[in-house]
Amino acid sequence: MKLKRFAAAALAACMMIGAAGCGETQGGGMRDMTANEYAKDMGIGINLGNTMEAYDATDCEQAYYTWIPKVGGNTPQDYETRWGAVVTTQEVIDGMKAEGFNTVRIPVFWGNMMEDDGTYTINEDYMNRVQEIVDYCMEAGVYAVINIHHFDEFIIRRNDLDSCKKIFNNLWTQIAEHFKDYSDYVVFEGYNEYLGGAQFDGAGVLTDLPQDDGYALTNALNQTFVDAVRATGGNNAERLLIVSGYWTNIDLTTGEKFVLPTDSAEDKLMVSVHYIDNMCYWINQIGGQFWLDYTHDQCELLKKKFTDNGIPVFVGETSANYPSERFAGDAQYTDTSECLEVLLDTATDYGFVPVIWDVNDNMYSRTDFRIKSDSDREVIQKIAEKIKG
């Protein structure tokens, strides 16, 4: 607890005296950078996965799951550790920075500890715990990307479009107001990967939306996110924002019906997709020529739709490792670190921002504060140096 109090106090002091002496990431400094300049500076990222987005998900796909059950003593740490994470500390984030990561994506549920009273007011203690983790990132000198994660799924499943717009406007207004004086090292990502997802019908059955309706919902909620953040003013008037793709699926997000929001800020938007080689993973074709060709083709779709038009791509989740059973029978690359290097090399050559999906003690140890595999470490540091280039 001493570290948390110190980080909060340090940030408060910085906010009072301004940027002088507080480091580039604190004191509310905003740089005059384009989205593409941010993308290069963000480098390689890592997720603080299964941590602040954890919640009691028992029966969450059932219509009778009408609100989020309380966990333990109903404290922020009860939820933070719900899915196996340790309590996040400054050392955890410092270690990520030392290993070559320059961006930490912090998935956040937000609905935990929230009263079931229809106001969708974020609990103050929960908000402050998210702030503590963001402060760790500011102290370490890495970008902190905050989103709405899984709670977007909860809301979309149970509400029509107009109600979703009102609720997400409410949520993003609260989040943006809380962080509006933070520097541009804080980035907001609207949602996770449920835009366009299924909704409960009148019989309580989860039913896929017709694709036209899915695009309409996706485009509308991205616009709601951007408008809500910009309306809070302060540094949020020019903050970098990441809009989420349709299911964060590359084929759907690069479709002609996916439309970026209008934005009062100039050149301050990215778009988020997940897992460039996702299909190859699930059909056990990693490492072969099909995998190489598919990865290239998916990147070309993103380039044509977005990067060629000045919109950087944020790959918010990408594989940390490849189990042996996922490799193709004719794989040219049979080592998980080799495949990681191929994927990261390809993504960063296209100018994308790849963010490793990682949970406690998977690729990165949050107790030893290091990447567990020496070969993975070499890959991350090699790509990070290439980006700095």
mmCIF file of C-alpha atoms in Angstrom:
data_model
loop_
_atom_site.group_PDB
_atom_site.id
_atom_site.type_symbol
_atom_site.label_atom_id
_atom_site.label_comp_id
_atom_site.label_asym_id
_atom_site.label_seq_id
_atom_site.Cartn_x
_atom_site.Cartn_y
_atom_site.Cartn_z
ATOM 1 C CA MET A 1 0.000 0.000 0.000
ATOM 2 C CA LYS A 2 2.926 2.350 0.585
ATOM 3 C CA LEU A 3 3.834 2.295 -3.121
ATOM 4 C CA LYS A 4 0.263 3.129 -4.115
ATOM 5 C CA ARG A 5 0.062 6.076 -1.744
ATOM 6 C CA PHE A 6 3.433 7.326 -2.956
ATOM 7 C CA ALA A 7 2.436 7.164 -6.619
ATOM 8 C CA ALA A 8 -0.833 8.988 -5.992
ATOM 9 C CA ALA A 9 0.893 11.643 -3.910
ATOM 10 C CA ALA A 10 3.624 12.101 -6.490
ATOM 11 C CA LEU A 11 1.106 12.639 -9.257
ATOM 12 C CA ALA A 12 -0.877 15.096 -7.135
ATOM 13 C CA ALA A 13 2.293 17.087 -6.516
ATOM 14 C CA CYS A 14 3.056 17.132 -10.218
ATOM 15 C CA MET A 15 -0.424 18.359 -11.043
ATOM 16 C CA MET A 16 -0.001 21.205 -8.571
ATOM 17 C CA ILE A 17 3.371 22.455 -9.740
ATOM 18 C CA GLY A 18 3.015 21.696 -13.430
ATOM 19 C CA ALA A 19 5.291 19.782 -15.739
ATOM 20 C CA ALA A 20 8.543 21.209 -14.456
ATOM 21 C CA GLY A 21 10.607 18.568 -12.720
ATOM 22 C CA CYS A 22 7.913 15.882 -13.041
ATOM 23 C CA GLY A 23 9.038 14.133 -16.193
ATOM 24 C CA GLU A 24 7.585 14.204 -19.687
ATOM 25 C CA THR A 25 4.629 11.947 -18.937
ATOM 26 C CA GLN A 26 3.315 13.803 -15.896
ATOM 27 C CA GLY A 27 2.043 17.293 -15.239
ATOM 28 C CA GLY A 28 -0.468 17.274 -18.104
ATOM 29 C CA GLY A 29 1.971 17.877 -20.981
ATOM 30 C CA MET A 30 0.556 17.532 -24.507
ATOM 31 C CA ARG A 31 2.836 17.263 -27.534
ATOM 32 C CA ASP A 32 1.897 18.432 -31.015
ATOM 33 C CA MET A 33 2.006 14.979 -32.637
ATOM 34 C CA THR A 34 0.000 13.241 -35.337
ATOM 35 C CA ALA A 35 -1.599 9.846 -34.846
ATOM 36 C CA ASN A 36 1.151 8.246 -36.926
ATOM 37 C CA GLU A 37 3.832 9.908 -34.816
ATOM 38 C CA TYR A 38 2.153 8.526 -31.708
ATOM 39 C CA ALA A 39 2.015 5.070 -33.316
ATOM 40 C CA LYS A 40 5.766 5.025 -33.856
ATOM 41 C CA ASP A 41 6.424 6.294 -30.333
ATOM 42 C CA MET A 42 4.115 3.712 -28.743
ATOM 43 C CA GLY A 43 6.346 0.919 -30.035
ATOM 44 C CA ILE A 44 5.411 -2.562 -28.816
ATOM 45 C CA GLY A 45 2.780 -2.934 -26.112
ATOM 46 C CA ILE A 46 1.708 -5.500 -23.560
ATOM 47 C CA ASN A 47 -1.680 -6.071 -21.935
ATOM 48 C CA LEU A 48 -2.236 -6.090 -18.194
ATOM 49 C CA GLY A 49 -4.659 -8.901 -18.940
ATOM 50 C CA ASN A 50 -7.088 -10.716 -16.618
ATOM 51 C CA THR A 51 -6.618 -7.931 -14.090
ATOM 52 C CA MET A 52 -8.806 -4.816 -13.960
ATOM 53 C CA GLU A 53 -11.248 -6.319 -16.465
ATOM 54 C CA ALA A 54 -11.878 -9.378 -14.269
ATOM 55 C CA TYR A 55 -15.365 -9.843 -12.786
ATOM 56 C CA ASP A 56 -17.675 -12.628 -11.621
ATOM 57 C CA ALA A 57 -18.594 -13.978 -15.051
ATOM 58 C CA THR A 58 -20.560 -17.018 -13.840
ATOM 59 C CA ASP A 59 -23.587 -17.389 -16.145
ATOM 60 C CA CYS A 60 -22.870 -13.993 -17.724
ATOM 61 C CA GLU A 61 -24.163 -15.237 -21.080
ATOM 62 C CA GLN A 62 -27.584 -15.948 -19.573
ATOM 63 C CA ALA A 63 -30.400 -13.399 -19.695
ATOM 64 C CA TYR A 64 -31.025 -13.815 -15.941
ATOM 65 C CA TYR A 65 -27.505 -12.453 -15.273
ATOM 66 C CA THR A 66 -28.940 -8.966 -14.840
ATOM 67 C CA TRP A 67 -26.191 -7.414 -12.743
ATOM 68 C CA ILE A 68 -22.612 -8.073 -11.705
ATOM 69 C CA PRO A 69 -22.284 -10.161 -8.513
ATOM 70 C CA LYS A 70 -20.088 -8.840 -5.723
ATOM 71 C CA VAL A 71 -16.790 -10.606 -5.052
ATOM 72 C CA GLY A 72 -15.216 -11.084 -1.617
ATOM 73 C CA GLY A 73 -15.133 -7.878 0.387
ATOM 74 C CA ASN A 74 -16.125 -5.857 -2.714
ATOM 75 C CA THR A 75 -12.807 -4.005 -2.887
ATOM 76 C CA PRO A 76 -10.850 -3.159 -6.056
ATOM 77 C CA GLN A 77 -8.252 -5.834 -5.242
ATOM 78 C CA ASP A 78 -10.957 -8.508 -4.935
ATOM 79 C CA TYR A 79 -11.695 -8.012 -8.629
ATOM 80 C CA GLU A 80 -8.112 -7.297 -9.676
ATOM 81 C CA THR A 81 -7.037 -10.745 -8.445
ATOM 82 C CA ARG A 82 -10.268 -12.572 -9.427
ATOM 83 C CA TRP A 83 -8.775 -14.238 -12.511
ATOM 84 C CA GLY A 84 -5.360 -15.097 -11.093
ATOM 85 C CA ALA A 85 -3.497 -11.801 -11.277
ATOM 86 C CA VAL A 86 -1.292 -10.499 -8.515
ATOM 87 C CA VAL A 87 -1.921 -6.967 -7.261
ATOM 88 C CA THR A 88 -0.236 -4.634 -9.737
ATOM 89 C CA THR A 89 2.709 -2.607 -8.418
ATOM 90 C CA GLN A 90 5.116 -0.011 -9.738
ATOM 91 C CA GLU A 91 7.725 -2.761 -10.124
ATOM 92 C CA VAL A 92 5.421 -4.679 -12.489
ATOM 93 C CA ILE A 93 5.166 -1.723 -14.865
ATOM 94 C CA ASP A 94 8.820 -0.733 -14.488
ATOM 95 C CA GLY A 95 9.791 -4.270 -15.492
ATOM 96 C CA MET A 96 7.624 -4.075 -18.601
ATOM 97 C CA LYS A 97 9.354 -0.869 -19.618
ATOM 98 C CA ALA A 98 12.785 -2.393 -18.971
ATOM 99 C CA GLU A 99 11.969 -5.366 -21.198
ATOM 100 C CA GLY A 100 11.226 -3.132 -24.193
ATOM 101 C CA PHE A 101 7.501 -2.415 -23.970
ATOM 102 C CA ASN A 102 6.552 1.229 -24.402
ATOM 103 C CA THR A 103 2.774 0.827 -24.118
ATOM 104 C CA VAL A 104 0.680 -0.888 -21.449
ATOM 105 C CA ARG A 105 -2.935 -1.615 -22.338
ATOM 106 C CA ILE A 106 -5.072 -1.646 -19.199
ATOM 107 C CA PRO A 107 -8.380 -3.414 -19.861
ATOM 108 C CA VAL A 108 -10.972 -2.177 -17.334
ATOM 109 C CA PHE A 109 -14.428 -3.554 -16.538
ATOM 110 C CA TRP A 110 -15.711 -0.428 -14.712
ATOM 111 C CA GLY A 111 -18.981 -2.132 -13.654
ATOM 112 C CA ASN A 112 -17.385 -3.756 -10.609
ATOM 113 C CA MET A 113 -18.506 -2.223 -7.298
ATOM 114 C CA MET A 114 -21.123 -0.217 -9.242
ATOM 115 C CA GLU A 115 -24.558 0.023 -7.622
ATOM 116 C CA ASP A 116 -27.458 -1.503 -9.549
ATOM 117 C CA ASP A 117 -29.427 1.763 -9.562
ATOM 118 C CA GLY A 118 -29.503 2.629 -13.253
ATOM 119 C CA THR A 119 -27.095 5.569 -12.947
ATOM 120 C CA TYR A 120 -23.962 3.670 -14.047
ATOM 121 C CA THR A 121 -21.885 5.741 -11.637
ATOM 122 C CA ILE A 122 -18.346 4.369 -11.408
ATOM 123 C CA ASN A 123 -17.334 3.571 -7.845
ATOM 124 C CA GLU A 124 -14.790 6.097 -6.549
ATOM 125 C CA ASP A 125 -12.481 3.491 -4.999
ATOM 126 C CA TYR A 126 -12.490 1.492 -8.217
ATOM 127 C CA MET A 127 -11.751 4.601 -10.293
ATOM 128 C CA ASN A 128 -8.915 5.521 -7.958
ATOM 129 C CA ARG A 129 -7.372 2.061 -8.262
ATOM 130 C CA VAL A 130 -7.350 2.400 -12.043
ATOM 131 C CA GLN A 131 -5.722 5.799 -11.560
ATOM 132 C CA GLU A 132 -3.012 4.242 -9.376
ATOM 133 C CA ILE A 133 -2.103 1.839 -12.183
ATOM 134 C CA VAL A 134 -2.127 4.654 -14.721
ATOM 135 C CA ASP A 135 0.164 6.582 -12.368
ATOM 136 C CA TYR A 136 2.566 3.632 -12.345
ATOM 137 C CA CYS A 137 2.676 3.907 -16.144
ATOM 138 C CA MET A 138 3.304 7.639 -15.976
ATOM 139 C CA GLU A 139 6.129 7.090 -13.506
ATOM 140 C CA ALA A 140 7.659 4.394 -15.741
ATOM 141 C CA GLY A 141 7.364 6.560 -18.861
ATOM 142 C CA VAL A 142 5.083 4.269 -20.868
ATOM 143 C CA TYR A 143 1.783 4.916 -22.604
ATOM 144 C CA ALA A 144 -1.305 3.810 -20.660
ATOM 145 C CA VAL A 145 -4.235 2.717 -22.832
ATOM 146 C CA ILE A 146 -7.549 2.526 -20.956
ATOM 147 C CA ASN A 147 -10.705 0.972 -22.398
ATOM 148 C CA ILE A 148 -14.107 -0.422 -21.431
ATOM 149 C CA HIS A 149 -13.574 -4.181 -21.395
ATOM 150 C CA HIS A 150 -16.320 -6.834 -20.986
ATOM 151 C CA PHE A 151 -18.705 -4.272 -19.471
ATOM 152 C CA ASP A 152 -19.324 -3.128 -23.050
ATOM 153 C CA GLU A 153 -20.432 -6.709 -23.737
ATOM 154 C CA PHE A 154 -22.733 -6.683 -20.704
ATOM 155 C CA ILE A 155 -24.385 -3.419 -21.817
ATOM 156 C CA ILE A 156 -24.717 -4.205 -25.540
ATOM 157 C CA ARG A 157 -26.343 -7.573 -24.895
ATOM 158 C CA ARG A 158 -29.099 -6.054 -22.754
ATOM 159 C CA ASN A 159 -29.891 -2.684 -24.338
ATOM 160 C CA ASP A 160 -31.087 -1.210 -27.612
ATOM 161 C CA LEU A 161 -28.867 1.190 -29.537
ATOM 162 C CA ASP A 162 -30.293 4.378 -28.052
ATOM 163 C CA SER A 163 -29.854 3.056 -24.512
ATOM 164 C CA CYS A 164 -26.306 1.884 -25.313
ATOM 165 C CA LYS A 165 -25.431 5.354 -26.580
ATOM 166 C CA LYS A 166 -26.724 6.989 -23.394
ATOM 167 C CA ILE A 167 -24.933 4.534 -21.107
ATOM 168 C CA PHE A 168 -21.581 4.711 -22.919
ATOM 169 C CA ASN A 169 -21.789 8.494 -23.132
ATOM 170 C CA ASN A 170 -22.261 8.462 -19.350
ATOM 171 C CA LEU A 171 -19.357 6.069 -18.750
ATOM 172 C CA TRP A 172 -16.899 7.786 -21.059
ATOM 173 C CA THR A 173 -17.798 11.201 -19.683
ATOM 174 C CA GLN A 174 -16.897 9.997 -16.181
ATOM 175 C CA ILE A 175 -13.637 8.362 -17.295
ATOM 176 C CA ALA A 176 -12.587 11.291 -19.463
ATOM 177 C CA GLU A 177 -13.372 13.860 -16.760
ATOM 178 C CA HIS A 178 -11.263 11.942 -14.260
ATOM 179 C CA PHE A 179 -8.202 11.814 -16.544
ATOM 180 C CA LYS A 180 -8.607 15.003 -18.579
ATOM 181 C CA ASP A 181 -5.606 16.736 -16.976
ATOM 182 C CA TYR A 182 -3.267 13.814 -17.692
ATOM 183 C CA SER A 183 -0.636 14.084 -20.400
ATOM 184 C CA ASP A 184 -0.933 12.551 -23.839
ATOM 185 C CA TYR A 185 0.751 9.407 -22.539
ATOM 186 C CA VAL A 186 -2.783 8.459 -21.471
ATOM 187 C CA VAL A 187 -4.766 7.114 -24.419
ATOM 188 C CA PHE A 188 -8.435 6.096 -24.466
ATOM 189 C CA GLU A 189 -9.686 3.063 -26.411
ATOM 190 C CA GLY A 190 -13.467 3.066 -26.709
ATOM 191 C CA TYR A 191 -14.346 -0.585 -26.249
ATOM 192 C CA ASN A 192 -12.909 -4.085 -26.415
ATOM 193 C CA GLU A 193 -14.131 -6.495 -29.098
ATOM 194 C CA TYR A 194 -17.914 -6.665 -28.746
ATOM 195 C CA LEU A 195 -19.073 -3.900 -31.086
ATOM 196 C CA GLY A 196 -21.561 -5.548 -33.429
ATOM 197 C CA GLY A 197 -22.004 -8.491 -31.043
ATOM 198 C CA ALA A 198 -25.106 -10.522 -30.237
ATOM 199 C CA GLN A 199 -28.018 -9.224 -28.151
ATOM 200 C CA PHE A 200 -30.691 -10.950 -26.088
ATOM 201 C CA ASP A 201 -33.966 -11.256 -27.965
ATOM 202 C CA GLY A 202 -37.421 -11.150 -26.363
ATOM 203 C CA ALA A 203 -37.078 -14.800 -25.348
ATOM 204 C CA GLY A 204 -33.736 -14.212 -23.624
ATOM 205 C CA VAL A 205 -31.721 -15.926 -26.365
ATOM 206 C CA LEU A 206 -28.437 -14.383 -27.490
ATOM 207 C CA THR A 207 -29.000 -13.625 -31.160
ATOM 208 C CA ASP A 208 -26.515 -12.328 -33.713
ATOM 209 C CA LEU A 209 -27.350 -8.969 -35.226
ATOM 210 C CA PRO A 210 -27.899 -8.746 -38.978
ATOM 211 C CA GLN A 211 -24.627 -7.434 -40.367
ATOM 212 C CA ASP A 212 -26.067 -4.065 -41.417
ATOM 213 C CA ASP A 213 -27.335 -3.569 -37.859
ATOM 214 C CA GLY A 214 -23.955 -4.621 -36.502
ATOM 215 C CA TYR A 215 -22.184 -1.992 -38.569
ATOM 216 C CA ALA A 216 -24.739 0.635 -37.560
ATOM 217 C CA LEU A 217 -24.202 -0.160 -33.871
ATOM 218 C CA THR A 218 -20.417 -0.202 -34.248
ATOM 219 C CA ASN A 219 -20.277 3.140 -36.051
ATOM 220 C CA ALA A 220 -22.752 4.806 -33.694
ATOM 221 C CA LEU A 221 -21.021 3.697 -30.497
ATOM 222 C CA ASN A 222 -17.605 4.742 -31.789
ATOM 223 C CA GLN A 223 -19.060 8.181 -32.513
ATOM 224 C CA THR A 224 -20.576 8.271 -29.022
ATOM 225 C CA PHE A 225 -17.160 7.503 -27.516
ATOM 226 C CA VAL A 226 -15.345 10.225 -29.458
ATOM 227 C CA ASP A 227 -18.030 12.851 -28.805
ATOM 228 C CA ALA A 228 -18.171 12.085 -25.073
ATOM 229 C CA VAL A 229 -14.407 12.385 -24.613
ATOM 230 C CA ARG A 230 -14.017 15.552 -26.689
ATOM 231 C CA ALA A 231 -16.907 17.248 -24.851
ATOM 232 C CA THR A 232 -15.004 17.101 -21.538
ATOM 233 C CA GLY A 233 -12.388 19.524 -22.832
ATOM 234 C CA GLY A 234 -8.998 20.029 -21.239
ATOM 235 C CA ASN A 235 -6.356 17.728 -22.675
ATOM 236 C CA ASN A 236 -9.143 15.472 -23.953
ATOM 237 C CA ALA A 237 -9.846 17.970 -26.731
ATOM 238 C CA GLU A 238 -6.653 16.734 -28.441
ATOM 239 C CA ARG A 239 -6.026 13.345 -26.805
ATOM 240 C CA LEU A 240 -5.243 10.347 -29.003
ATOM 241 C CA LEU A 241 -8.301 8.080 -29.215
ATOM 242 C CA ILE A 242 -8.562 4.495 -30.439
ATOM 243 C CA VAL A 243 -11.841 3.435 -32.020
ATOM 244 C CA SER A 244 -12.709 -0.252 -31.974
ATOM 245 C CA GLY A 245 -13.353 -2.372 -35.035
ATOM 246 C CA TYR A 246 -16.446 -4.475 -35.725
ATOM 247 C CA TRP A 247 -15.702 -7.414 -33.382
ATOM 248 C CA THR A 248 -12.098 -6.169 -33.871
ATOM 249 C CA ASN A 249 -12.229 -8.566 -36.831
ATOM 250 C CA ILE A 250 -9.967 -7.455 -39.674
ATOM 251 C CA ASP A 251 -12.236 -8.576 -42.517
ATOM 252 C CA LEU A 252 -15.303 -6.885 -41.011
ATOM 253 C CA THR A 253 -13.460 -3.749 -39.889
ATOM 254 C CA THR A 254 -11.957 -3.201 -43.339
ATOM 255 C CA GLY A 255 -15.391 -3.565 -44.949
ATOM 256 C CA GLU A 256 -16.817 -0.518 -46.694
ATOM 257 C CA LYS A 257 -19.642 -0.156 -44.143
ATOM 258 C CA PHE A 258 -17.229 0.469 -41.262
ATOM 259 C CA VAL A 259 -16.969 4.255 -40.948
ATOM 260 C CA LEU A 260 -14.601 6.189 -38.708
ATOM 261 C CA PRO A 261 -16.217 8.764 -36.424
ATOM 262 C CA THR A 262 -16.070 12.452 -37.224
ATOM 263 C CA ASP A 263 -13.674 14.158 -34.837
ATOM 264 C CA SER A 264 -13.231 17.756 -33.750
ATOM 265 C CA ALA A 265 -9.500 17.065 -33.276
ATOM 266 C CA GLU A 266 -7.291 16.733 -36.321
ATOM 267 C CA ASP A 267 -5.297 13.545 -36.899
ATOM 268 C CA LYS A 268 -5.857 12.064 -33.433
ATOM 269 C CA LEU A 269 -7.571 8.725 -34.208
ATOM 270 C CA MET A 270 -6.370 5.125 -34.445
ATOM 271 C CA VAL A 271 -8.421 2.013 -35.146
ATOM 272 C CA SER A 272 -8.179 -1.215 -33.120
ATOM 273 C CA VAL A 273 -8.268 -4.796 -34.410
ATOM 274 C CA HIS A 274 -7.095 -8.039 -32.788
ATOM 275 C CA TYR A 275 -4.975 -11.050 -33.773
ATOM 276 C CA ILE A 276 -3.720 -10.649 -37.338
ATOM 277 C CA ASP A 277 -3.210 -14.413 -37.698
ATOM 278 C CA ASN A 278 -6.235 -15.469 -35.636
ATOM 279 C CA MET A 279 -7.793 -17.807 -38.192
ATOM 280 C CA CYS A 280 -4.513 -19.676 -38.704
ATOM 281 C CA TYR A 281 -4.193 -20.176 -34.956
ATOM 282 C CA TRP A 282 -7.561 -21.886 -34.612
ATOM 283 C CA ILE A 283 -7.160 -24.162 -37.650
ATOM 284 C CA ASN A 284 -3.640 -25.194 -36.582
ATOM 285 C CA GLN A 285 -1.789 -23.618 -39.493
ATOM 286 C CA ILE A 286 0.811 -21.529 -37.674
ATOM 287 C CA GLY A 287 4.305 -21.374 -39.156
ATOM 288 C CA GLY A 288 3.583 -22.499 -42.712
ATOM 289 C CA GLN A 289 3.276 -20.731 -46.047
ATOM 290 C CA PHE A 290 -0.474 -20.363 -45.641
ATOM 291 C CA TRP A 291 0.150 -18.533 -42.352
ATOM 292 C CA LEU A 292 2.706 -16.223 -43.971
ATOM 293 C CA ASP A 293 0.400 -15.447 -46.900
ATOM 294 C CA TYR A 294 -2.656 -14.958 -44.674
ATOM 295 C CA THR A 295 -0.795 -12.620 -42.326
ATOM 296 C CA HIS A 296 0.421 -10.558 -45.280
ATOM 297 C CA ASP A 297 -3.071 -10.404 -46.811
ATOM 298 C CA GLN A 298 -4.667 -9.280 -43.551
ATOM 299 C CA CYS A 299 -2.050 -6.551 -43.181
ATOM 300 C CA GLU A 300 -2.690 -5.431 -46.753
ATOM 301 C CA LEU A 301 -6.414 -5.072 -46.009
ATOM 302 C CA LEU A 302 -5.595 -2.844 -43.033
ATOM 303 C CA LYS A 303 -3.076 -0.837 -45.046
ATOM 304 C CA LYS A 304 -5.528 -0.161 -47.867
ATOM 305 C CA LYS A 305 -8.423 0.789 -45.577
ATOM 306 C CA PHE A 306 -6.544 2.711 -42.881
ATOM 307 C CA THR A 307 -2.788 3.344 -43.039
ATOM 308 C CA ASP A 308 -2.869 4.478 -46.666
ATOM 309 C CA ASN A 309 -5.421 7.045 -45.497
ATOM 310 C CA GLY A 310 -3.372 8.259 -42.549
ATOM 311 C CA ILE A 311 -5.117 6.183 -39.838
ATOM 312 C CA PRO A 312 -2.716 4.036 -37.769
ATOM 313 C CA VAL A 313 -3.699 0.527 -36.730
ATOM 314 C CA PHE A 314 -3.576 -0.543 -33.088
ATOM 315 C CA VAL A 315 -3.443 -4.351 -32.799
ATOM 316 C CA GLY A 316 -4.802 -4.323 -29.243
ATOM 317 C CA GLU A 317 -4.316 -8.049 -28.713
ATOM 318 C CA THR A 318 -1.815 -10.341 -30.392
ATOM 319 C CA SER A 319 -0.493 -13.767 -29.437
ATOM 320 C CA ALA A 320 2.341 -14.060 -26.934
ATOM 321 C CA ASN A 321 3.095 -17.682 -27.744
ATOM 322 C CA TYR A 322 2.065 -20.516 -30.032
ATOM 323 C CA PRO A 323 1.482 -23.984 -28.518
ATOM 324 C CA SER A 324 2.942 -26.870 -30.502
ATOM 325 C CA GLU A 325 -0.498 -28.167 -31.481
ATOM 326 C CA ARG A 326 -1.212 -24.938 -33.375
ATOM 327 C CA PHE A 327 1.605 -25.438 -35.894
ATOM 328 C CA ALA A 328 0.992 -26.611 -39.465
ATOM 329 C CA GLY A 329 2.287 -29.974 -40.559
ATOM 330 C CA ASP A 330 4.475 -28.259 -43.152
ATOM 331 C CA ALA A 331 5.527 -25.362 -40.901
ATOM 332 C CA GLN A 332 8.683 -23.530 -41.918
ATOM 333 C CA TYR A 333 8.810 -21.905 -38.477
ATOM 334 C CA THR A 334 8.368 -24.324 -35.597
ATOM 335 C CA ASP A 335 9.601 -22.285 -32.644
ATOM 336 C CA THR A 336 7.146 -20.009 -30.856
ATOM 337 C CA SER A 337 9.693 -17.183 -30.520
ATOM 338 C CA GLU A 338 10.462 -17.385 -34.248
ATOM 339 C CA CYS A 339 6.760 -17.010 -35.030
ATOM 340 C CA LEU A 340 6.449 -14.131 -32.582
ATOM 341 C CA GLU A 341 9.318 -12.382 -34.361
ATOM 342 C CA VAL A 342 7.789 -12.925 -37.809
ATOM 343 C CA LEU A 343 4.439 -11.539 -36.695
ATOM 344 C CA LEU A 344 5.852 -8.523 -34.832
ATOM 345 C CA ASP A 345 8.299 -7.783 -37.625
ATOM 346 C CA THR A 346 5.479 -7.836 -40.167
ATOM 347 C CA ALA A 347 3.094 -5.724 -38.079
ATOM 348 C CA THR A 348 5.679 -3.075 -37.260
ATOM 349 C CA ASP A 349 6.921 -2.943 -40.872
ATOM 350 C CA TYR A 350 3.365 -1.915 -41.743
ATOM 351 C CA GLY A 351 3.487 0.742 -39.020
ATOM 352 C CA PHE A 352 0.989 -1.005 -36.736
ATOM 353 C CA VAL A 353 1.165 -0.916 -32.929
ATOM 354 C CA PRO A 354 1.178 -4.581 -31.778
ATOM 355 C CA VAL A 355 0.164 -5.248 -28.177
ATOM 356 C CA ILE A 356 0.897 -8.676 -26.697
ATOM 357 C CA TRP A 357 -2.067 -10.275 -24.939
ATOM 358 C CA ASP A 358 -0.589 -11.384 -21.641
ATOM 359 C CA VAL A 359 -1.915 -12.544 -18.296
ATOM 360 C CA ASN A 360 -0.164 -13.097 -15.008
ATOM 361 C CA ASP A 361 2.903 -15.359 -15.338
ATOM 362 C CA ASN A 362 2.363 -16.138 -19.021
ATOM 363 C CA MET A 363 4.944 -14.344 -21.179
ATOM 364 C CA TYR A 364 5.912 -11.795 -18.530
ATOM 365 C CA SER A 365 6.298 -12.651 -14.852
ATOM 366 C CA ARG A 366 4.649 -10.052 -12.612
ATOM 367 C CA THR A 367 6.558 -11.383 -9.622
ATOM 368 C CA ASP A 368 10.020 -11.578 -11.190
ATOM 369 C CA PHE A 369 9.367 -8.482 -13.356
ATOM 370 C CA ARG A 370 10.851 -9.984 -16.485
ATOM 371 C CA ILE A 371 9.975 -11.854 -19.676
ATOM 372 C CA LYS A 372 10.262 -15.522 -18.757
ATOM 373 C CA SER A 373 11.793 -16.759 -22.015
ATOM 374 C CA ASP A 374 15.217 -15.482 -23.046
ATOM 375 C CA SER A 375 14.359 -15.983 -26.719
ATOM 376 C CA ASP A 376 11.125 -13.988 -26.343
ATOM 377 C CA ARG A 377 13.086 -11.223 -24.633
ATOM 378 C CA GLU A 378 15.525 -11.074 -27.540
ATOM 379 C CA VAL A 379 12.615 -10.754 -29.974
ATOM 380 C CA ILE A 380 10.900 -7.963 -28.044
ATOM 381 C CA GLN A 381 14.072 -5.964 -27.568
ATOM 382 C CA LYS A 382 15.148 -6.466 -31.190
ATOM 383 C CA ILE A 383 11.814 -5.200 -32.538
ATOM 384 C CA ALA A 384 11.759 -2.325 -30.060
ATOM 385 C CA GLU A 385 15.196 -1.213 -31.234
ATOM 386 C CA LYS A 386 14.121 -1.527 -34.865
ATOM 387 C CA ILE A 387 11.158 0.803 -34.245
ATOM 388 C CA LYS A 388 13.380 3.390 -32.550
ATOM 389 C CA GLY A 389 15.689 3.034 -35.567
#
